[in-house]
Amino acid sequence: MSLVLTFSRRYCTGVSVIADTISKRLNIPVYGKDYICKDIHNKEDIEKQNETIRNLAQESCIIIGRGASEALKEQRNVINIYVYADKEDRIKRAMKKENISKEEAIKRVKEVDTERIEYYEKNTGKFWGDMDGYDIILDSSKYGIENCADVICKYLEARCLI
């Protein structure tokens, strides 16, 4: 059976690094917004995005964002992960990642979080921040990005999924 990991996150929590680390360890691909939306002309066509997500989930993979946890809620081979971090850590990461000032980073973190909240709530009908649908919830500020990948892999090992 294939294994699918979905990641939901706040902006600049380190999920792309966590996902890439797990991808290399498990030798499975990572898909995000750019890949999922690449062949969709109307970027607001959620049904097409969900169809792409369900097609990708036929094989082992990692899917970042796009409400994938909700799109795949009927599949038993899916592990849903939510990653958050302290706002100050996210601001610092945004400053470094985008080479911007602290003021710009504060604004960027707020803007991207707002976009993600609106997208998720509009397209899933669920409240952003409701943790009921997640198997793993991690604070990358407390654990560190590399340790988050370790925790996820240990969880998968404990469940005999890898």
PDB file of C-alpha atoms in Angstrom:
ATOM      1  CA  MET A   1       0.000   0.000   0.000  1.00  0.00           C
ATOM      2  CA  SER A   2       1.206   3.505  -0.754  1.00  0.00           C
ATOM      3  CA  LEU A   3       1.933   6.017   2.006  1.00  0.00           C
ATOM      4  CA  VAL A   4       0.787   9.610   1.646  1.00  0.00           C
ATOM      5  CA  LEU A   5       1.829  12.393   3.992  1.00  0.00           C
ATOM      6  CA  THR A   6      -0.022  15.687   3.892  1.00  0.00           C
ATOM      7  CA  PHE A   7       1.377  18.834   5.478  1.00  0.00           C
ATOM      8  CA  SER A   8      -0.611  21.832   6.614  1.00  0.00           C
ATOM      9  CA  ARG A   9       1.268  24.754   8.090  1.00  0.00           C
ATOM     10  CA  ARG A  10       1.617  28.373   8.899  1.00  0.00           C
ATOM     11  CA  TYR A  11       3.995  30.409   6.750  1.00  0.00           C
ATOM     12  CA  CYS A  12       7.733  29.941   7.373  1.00  0.00           C
ATOM     13  CA  THR A  13       7.497  27.017   9.782  1.00  0.00           C
ATOM     14  CA  GLY A  14      10.086  25.032   7.834  1.00  0.00           C
ATOM     15  CA  VAL A  15       7.692  22.519   6.270  1.00  0.00           C
ATOM     16  CA  SER A  16       9.419  22.529   2.888  1.00  0.00           C
ATOM     17  CA  VAL A  17      12.694  21.528   4.565  1.00  0.00           C
ATOM     18  CA  ILE A  18      10.956  18.912   6.722  1.00  0.00           C
ATOM     19  CA  ALA A  19       9.173  17.464   3.683  1.00  0.00           C
ATOM     20  CA  ASP A  20      12.365  17.426   1.595  1.00  0.00           C
ATOM     21  CA  THR A  21      14.236  15.646   4.406  1.00  0.00           C
ATOM     22  CA  ILE A  22      11.543  12.981   4.678  1.00  0.00           C
ATOM     23  CA  SER A  23      11.355  12.721   0.892  1.00  0.00           C
ATOM     24  CA  LYS A  24      15.057  11.891   0.709  1.00  0.00           C
ATOM     25  CA  ARG A  25      14.846   9.386   3.570  1.00  0.00           C
ATOM     26  CA  LEU A  26      11.830   7.561   2.143  1.00  0.00           C
ATOM     27  CA  ASN A  27      12.596   8.142  -1.542  1.00  0.00           C
ATOM     28  CA  ILE A  28       9.149   9.568  -2.291  1.00  0.00           C
ATOM     29  CA  PRO A  29       8.283  12.784  -4.161  1.00  0.00           C
ATOM     30  CA  VAL A  30       7.014  16.055  -2.691  1.00  0.00           C
ATOM     31  CA  TYR A  31       4.225  18.000  -4.375  1.00  0.00           C
ATOM     32  CA  GLY A  32       3.071  21.522  -3.600  1.00  0.00           C
ATOM     33  CA  LYS A  33       0.958  24.287  -5.061  1.00  0.00           C
ATOM     34  CA  ASP A  34       3.110  24.852  -8.161  1.00  0.00           C
ATOM     35  CA  TYR A  35       2.928  21.203  -9.210  1.00  0.00           C
ATOM     36  CA  ILE A  36      -0.719  20.681  -8.303  1.00  0.00           C
ATOM     37  CA  CYS A  37      -1.856  23.820 -10.150  1.00  0.00           C
ATOM     38  CA  LYS A  38       0.516  23.663 -13.125  1.00  0.00           C
ATOM     39  CA  ASP A  39      -2.018  22.277 -15.629  1.00  0.00           C
ATOM     40  CA  ILE A  40      -5.071  24.005 -14.198  1.00  0.00           C
ATOM     41  CA  HIS A  41      -5.995  27.132 -16.154  1.00  0.00           C
ATOM     42  CA  ASN A  42      -8.436  28.433 -13.538  1.00  0.00           C
ATOM     43  CA  LYS A  43      -6.387  28.448 -10.320  1.00  0.00           C
ATOM     44  CA  GLU A  44      -9.640  28.720  -8.339  1.00  0.00           C
ATOM     45  CA  ASP A  45     -10.889  25.348  -9.670  1.00  0.00           C
ATOM     46  CA  ILE A  46     -10.737  23.425  -6.421  1.00  0.00           C
ATOM     47  CA  GLU A  47     -12.307  20.287  -7.855  1.00  0.00           C
ATOM     48  CA  LYS A  48      -9.489  20.047 -10.431  1.00  0.00           C
ATOM     49  CA  GLN A  49      -6.929  20.568  -7.655  1.00  0.00           C
ATOM     50  CA  ASN A  50      -8.575  17.866  -5.539  1.00  0.00           C
ATOM     51  CA  GLU A  51      -8.623  15.535  -8.539  1.00  0.00           C
ATOM     52  CA  THR A  52      -4.895  16.115  -9.059  1.00  0.00           C
ATOM     53  CA  ILE A  53      -4.254  15.501  -5.345  1.00  0.00           C
ATOM     54  CA  ARG A  54      -6.247  12.242  -5.407  1.00  0.00           C
ATOM     55  CA  ASN A  55      -4.351  11.106  -8.517  1.00  0.00           C
ATOM     56  CA  LEU A  56      -0.992  11.882  -6.897  1.00  0.00           C
ATOM     57  CA  ALA A  57      -2.064   9.993  -3.763  1.00  0.00           C
ATOM     58  CA  GLN A  58      -2.392   6.754  -5.708  1.00  0.00           C
ATOM     59  CA  GLU A  59       1.360   6.423  -5.190  1.00  0.00           C
ATOM     60  CA  SER A  60       3.479   7.174  -2.130  1.00  0.00           C
ATOM     61  CA  CYS A  61       4.123  10.902  -1.863  1.00  0.00           C
ATOM     62  CA  ILE A  62       4.175  14.012   0.286  1.00  0.00           C
ATOM     63  CA  ILE A  63       1.673  16.780  -0.452  1.00  0.00           C
ATOM     64  CA  ILE A  64       2.144  20.254   1.002  1.00  0.00           C
ATOM     65  CA  GLY A  65      -0.926  22.428   1.462  1.00  0.00           C
ATOM     66  CA  ARG A  66      -3.872  22.793  -0.935  1.00  0.00           C
ATOM     67  CA  GLY A  67      -6.238  21.303   1.654  1.00  0.00           C
ATOM     68  CA  ALA A  68      -4.893  17.849   0.794  1.00  0.00           C
ATOM     69  CA  SER A  69      -5.855  16.429   4.190  1.00  0.00           C
ATOM     70  CA  GLU A  70      -9.489  17.201   3.418  1.00  0.00           C
ATOM     71  CA  ALA A  71      -9.284  16.084  -0.237  1.00  0.00           C
ATOM     72  CA  LEU A  72      -7.926  12.711   0.934  1.00  0.00           C
ATOM     73  CA  LYS A  73     -10.033  12.292   4.081  1.00  0.00           C
ATOM     74  CA  GLU A  74     -11.574   9.025   2.831  1.00  0.00           C
ATOM     75  CA  GLN A  75      -8.218   7.353   2.163  1.00  0.00           C
ATOM     76  CA  ARG A  76      -6.768   5.128   4.871  1.00  0.00           C
ATOM     77  CA  ASN A  77      -3.161   5.419   3.684  1.00  0.00           C
ATOM     78  CA  VAL A  78      -2.870   9.117   4.566  1.00  0.00           C
ATOM     79  CA  ILE A  79      -1.043  10.641   7.533  1.00  0.00           C
ATOM     80  CA  ASN A  80      -2.005  14.281   8.107  1.00  0.00           C
ATOM     81  CA  ILE A  81       0.605  16.530   9.721  1.00  0.00           C
ATOM     82  CA  TYR A  82       0.288  20.096  10.964  1.00  0.00           C
ATOM     83  CA  VAL A  83       3.398  22.178  11.690  1.00  0.00           C
ATOM     84  CA  TYR A  84       3.414  25.489  13.516  1.00  0.00           C
ATOM     85  CA  ALA A  85       6.105  27.696  15.062  1.00  0.00           C
ATOM     86  CA  ASP A  86       6.487  30.769  17.240  1.00  0.00           C
ATOM     87  CA  LYS A  87       5.706  33.957  15.360  1.00  0.00           C
ATOM     88  CA  GLU A  88       9.158  35.424  16.076  1.00  0.00           C
ATOM     89  CA  ASP A  89      10.850  32.337  14.615  1.00  0.00           C
ATOM     90  CA  ARG A  90       8.643  32.573  11.545  1.00  0.00           C
ATOM     91  CA  ILE A  91       9.475  36.259  11.114  1.00  0.00           C
ATOM     92  CA  LYS A  92      13.215  35.515  11.364  1.00  0.00           C
ATOM     93  CA  ARG A  93      12.874  32.679   8.866  1.00  0.00           C
ATOM     94  CA  ALA A  94      10.933  34.959   6.473  1.00  0.00           C
ATOM     95  CA  MET A  95      13.615  37.660   6.774  1.00  0.00           C
ATOM     96  CA  LYS A  96      16.321  35.161   5.869  1.00  0.00           C
ATOM     97  CA  LYS A  97      14.340  33.280   3.219  1.00  0.00           C
ATOM     98  CA  GLU A  98      13.190  36.386   1.349  1.00  0.00           C
ATOM     99  CA  ASN A  99      16.033  38.727   2.319  1.00  0.00           C
ATOM    100  CA  ILE A 100      13.631  41.343   3.684  1.00  0.00           C
ATOM    101  CA  SER A 101      13.470  43.655   6.692  1.00  0.00           C
ATOM    102  CA  LYS A 102      11.752  42.704   9.924  1.00  0.00           C
ATOM    103  CA  GLU A 103       8.857  45.034   9.156  1.00  0.00           C
ATOM    104  CA  GLU A 104       8.407  43.484   5.717  1.00  0.00           C
ATOM    105  CA  ALA A 105       8.638  39.993   7.218  1.00  0.00           C
ATOM    106  CA  ILE A 106       5.955  40.777   9.796  1.00  0.00           C
ATOM    107  CA  LYS A 107       3.687  41.976   6.999  1.00  0.00           C
ATOM    108  CA  ARG A 108       4.516  38.977   4.789  1.00  0.00           C
ATOM    109  CA  VAL A 109       3.834  36.433   7.553  1.00  0.00           C
ATOM    110  CA  LYS A 110       0.452  38.030   8.226  1.00  0.00           C
ATOM    111  CA  GLU A 111      -0.459  38.203   4.513  1.00  0.00           C
ATOM    112  CA  VAL A 112       0.456  34.605   3.718  1.00  0.00           C
ATOM    113  CA  ASP A 113      -1.246  33.261   6.843  1.00  0.00           C
ATOM    114  CA  THR A 114      -4.401  35.195   5.931  1.00  0.00           C
ATOM    115  CA  GLU A 115      -4.312  33.841   2.358  1.00  0.00           C
ATOM    116  CA  ARG A 116      -3.927  30.279   3.644  1.00  0.00           C
ATOM    117  CA  ILE A 117      -6.707  30.655   6.190  1.00  0.00           C
ATOM    118  CA  GLU A 118      -9.093  32.060   3.580  1.00  0.00           C
ATOM    119  CA  TYR A 119      -8.185  29.368   1.038  1.00  0.00           C
ATOM    120  CA  TYR A 120      -8.575  26.525   3.536  1.00  0.00           C
ATOM    121  CA  GLU A 121     -11.857  27.699   5.042  1.00  0.00           C
ATOM    122  CA  LYS A 122     -13.410  28.573   1.681  1.00  0.00           C
ATOM    123  CA  ASN A 123     -12.443  25.300   0.029  1.00  0.00           C
ATOM    124  CA  THR A 124     -12.838  22.793   2.843  1.00  0.00           C
ATOM    125  CA  GLY A 125     -15.703  24.301   4.811  1.00  0.00           C
ATOM    126  CA  LYS A 126     -13.645  23.727   7.942  1.00  0.00           C
ATOM    127  CA  PHE A 127     -12.168  26.108  10.472  1.00  0.00           C
ATOM    128  CA  TRP A 128      -8.421  26.739  10.071  1.00  0.00           C
ATOM    129  CA  GLY A 129      -6.807  25.734  13.319  1.00  0.00           C
ATOM    130  CA  ASP A 130      -9.152  22.820  14.043  1.00  0.00           C
ATOM    131  CA  MET A 131      -6.667  20.105  14.899  1.00  0.00           C
ATOM    132  CA  ASP A 132      -9.111  17.171  14.888  1.00  0.00           C
ATOM    133  CA  GLY A 133      -8.112  15.939  11.432  1.00  0.00           C
ATOM    134  CA  TYR A 134      -4.365  15.664  12.096  1.00  0.00           C
ATOM    135  CA  ASP A 135      -2.380  12.616  13.123  1.00  0.00           C
ATOM    136  CA  ILE A 136       0.715  14.613  14.102  1.00  0.00           C
ATOM    137  CA  ILE A 137       0.987  18.215  15.302  1.00  0.00           C
ATOM    138  CA  LEU A 138       4.504  19.614  15.701  1.00  0.00           C
ATOM    139  CA  ASP A 139       6.026  22.877  16.891  1.00  0.00           C
ATOM    140  CA  SER A 140       9.131  23.421  14.757  1.00  0.00           C
ATOM    141  CA  SER A 141      10.294  26.143  17.168  1.00  0.00           C
ATOM    142  CA  LYS A 142      10.498  23.644  20.026  1.00  0.00           C
ATOM    143  CA  TYR A 143      11.712  20.577  18.140  1.00  0.00           C
ATOM    144  CA  GLY A 144      13.757  22.163  15.391  1.00  0.00           C
ATOM    145  CA  ILE A 145      13.224  21.410  11.743  1.00  0.00           C
ATOM    146  CA  GLU A 146      15.522  18.371  11.524  1.00  0.00           C
ATOM    147  CA  ASN A 147      14.024  16.881  14.676  1.00  0.00           C
ATOM    148  CA  CYS A 148      10.516  17.310  13.253  1.00  0.00           C
ATOM    149  CA  ALA A 149      11.516  15.076  10.344  1.00  0.00           C
ATOM    150  CA  ASP A 150      12.935  12.560  12.853  1.00  0.00           C
ATOM    151  CA  VAL A 151       9.729  12.579  14.933  1.00  0.00           C
ATOM    152  CA  ILE A 152       7.606  11.967  11.840  1.00  0.00           C
ATOM    153  CA  CYS A 153       9.810   9.098  10.672  1.00  0.00           C
ATOM    154  CA  LYS A 154       9.766   7.533  14.176  1.00  0.00           C
ATOM    155  CA  TYR A 155       5.967   7.801  14.179  1.00  0.00           C
ATOM    156  CA  LEU A 156       5.798   6.072  10.778  1.00  0.00           C
ATOM    157  CA  GLU A 157       8.151   3.337  12.028  1.00  0.00           C
ATOM    158  CA  ALA A 158       6.106   2.837  15.198  1.00  0.00           C
ATOM    159  CA  ARG A 159       2.960   2.412  13.080  1.00  0.00           C
ATOM    160  CA  CYS A 160       4.862  -0.042  10.807  1.00  0.00           C
ATOM    161  CA  LEU A 161       4.282   2.213   7.810  1.00  0.00           C
ATOM    162  CA  ILE A 162       7.945   2.352   6.780  1.00  0.00           C
TER     163      ILE A 162
END
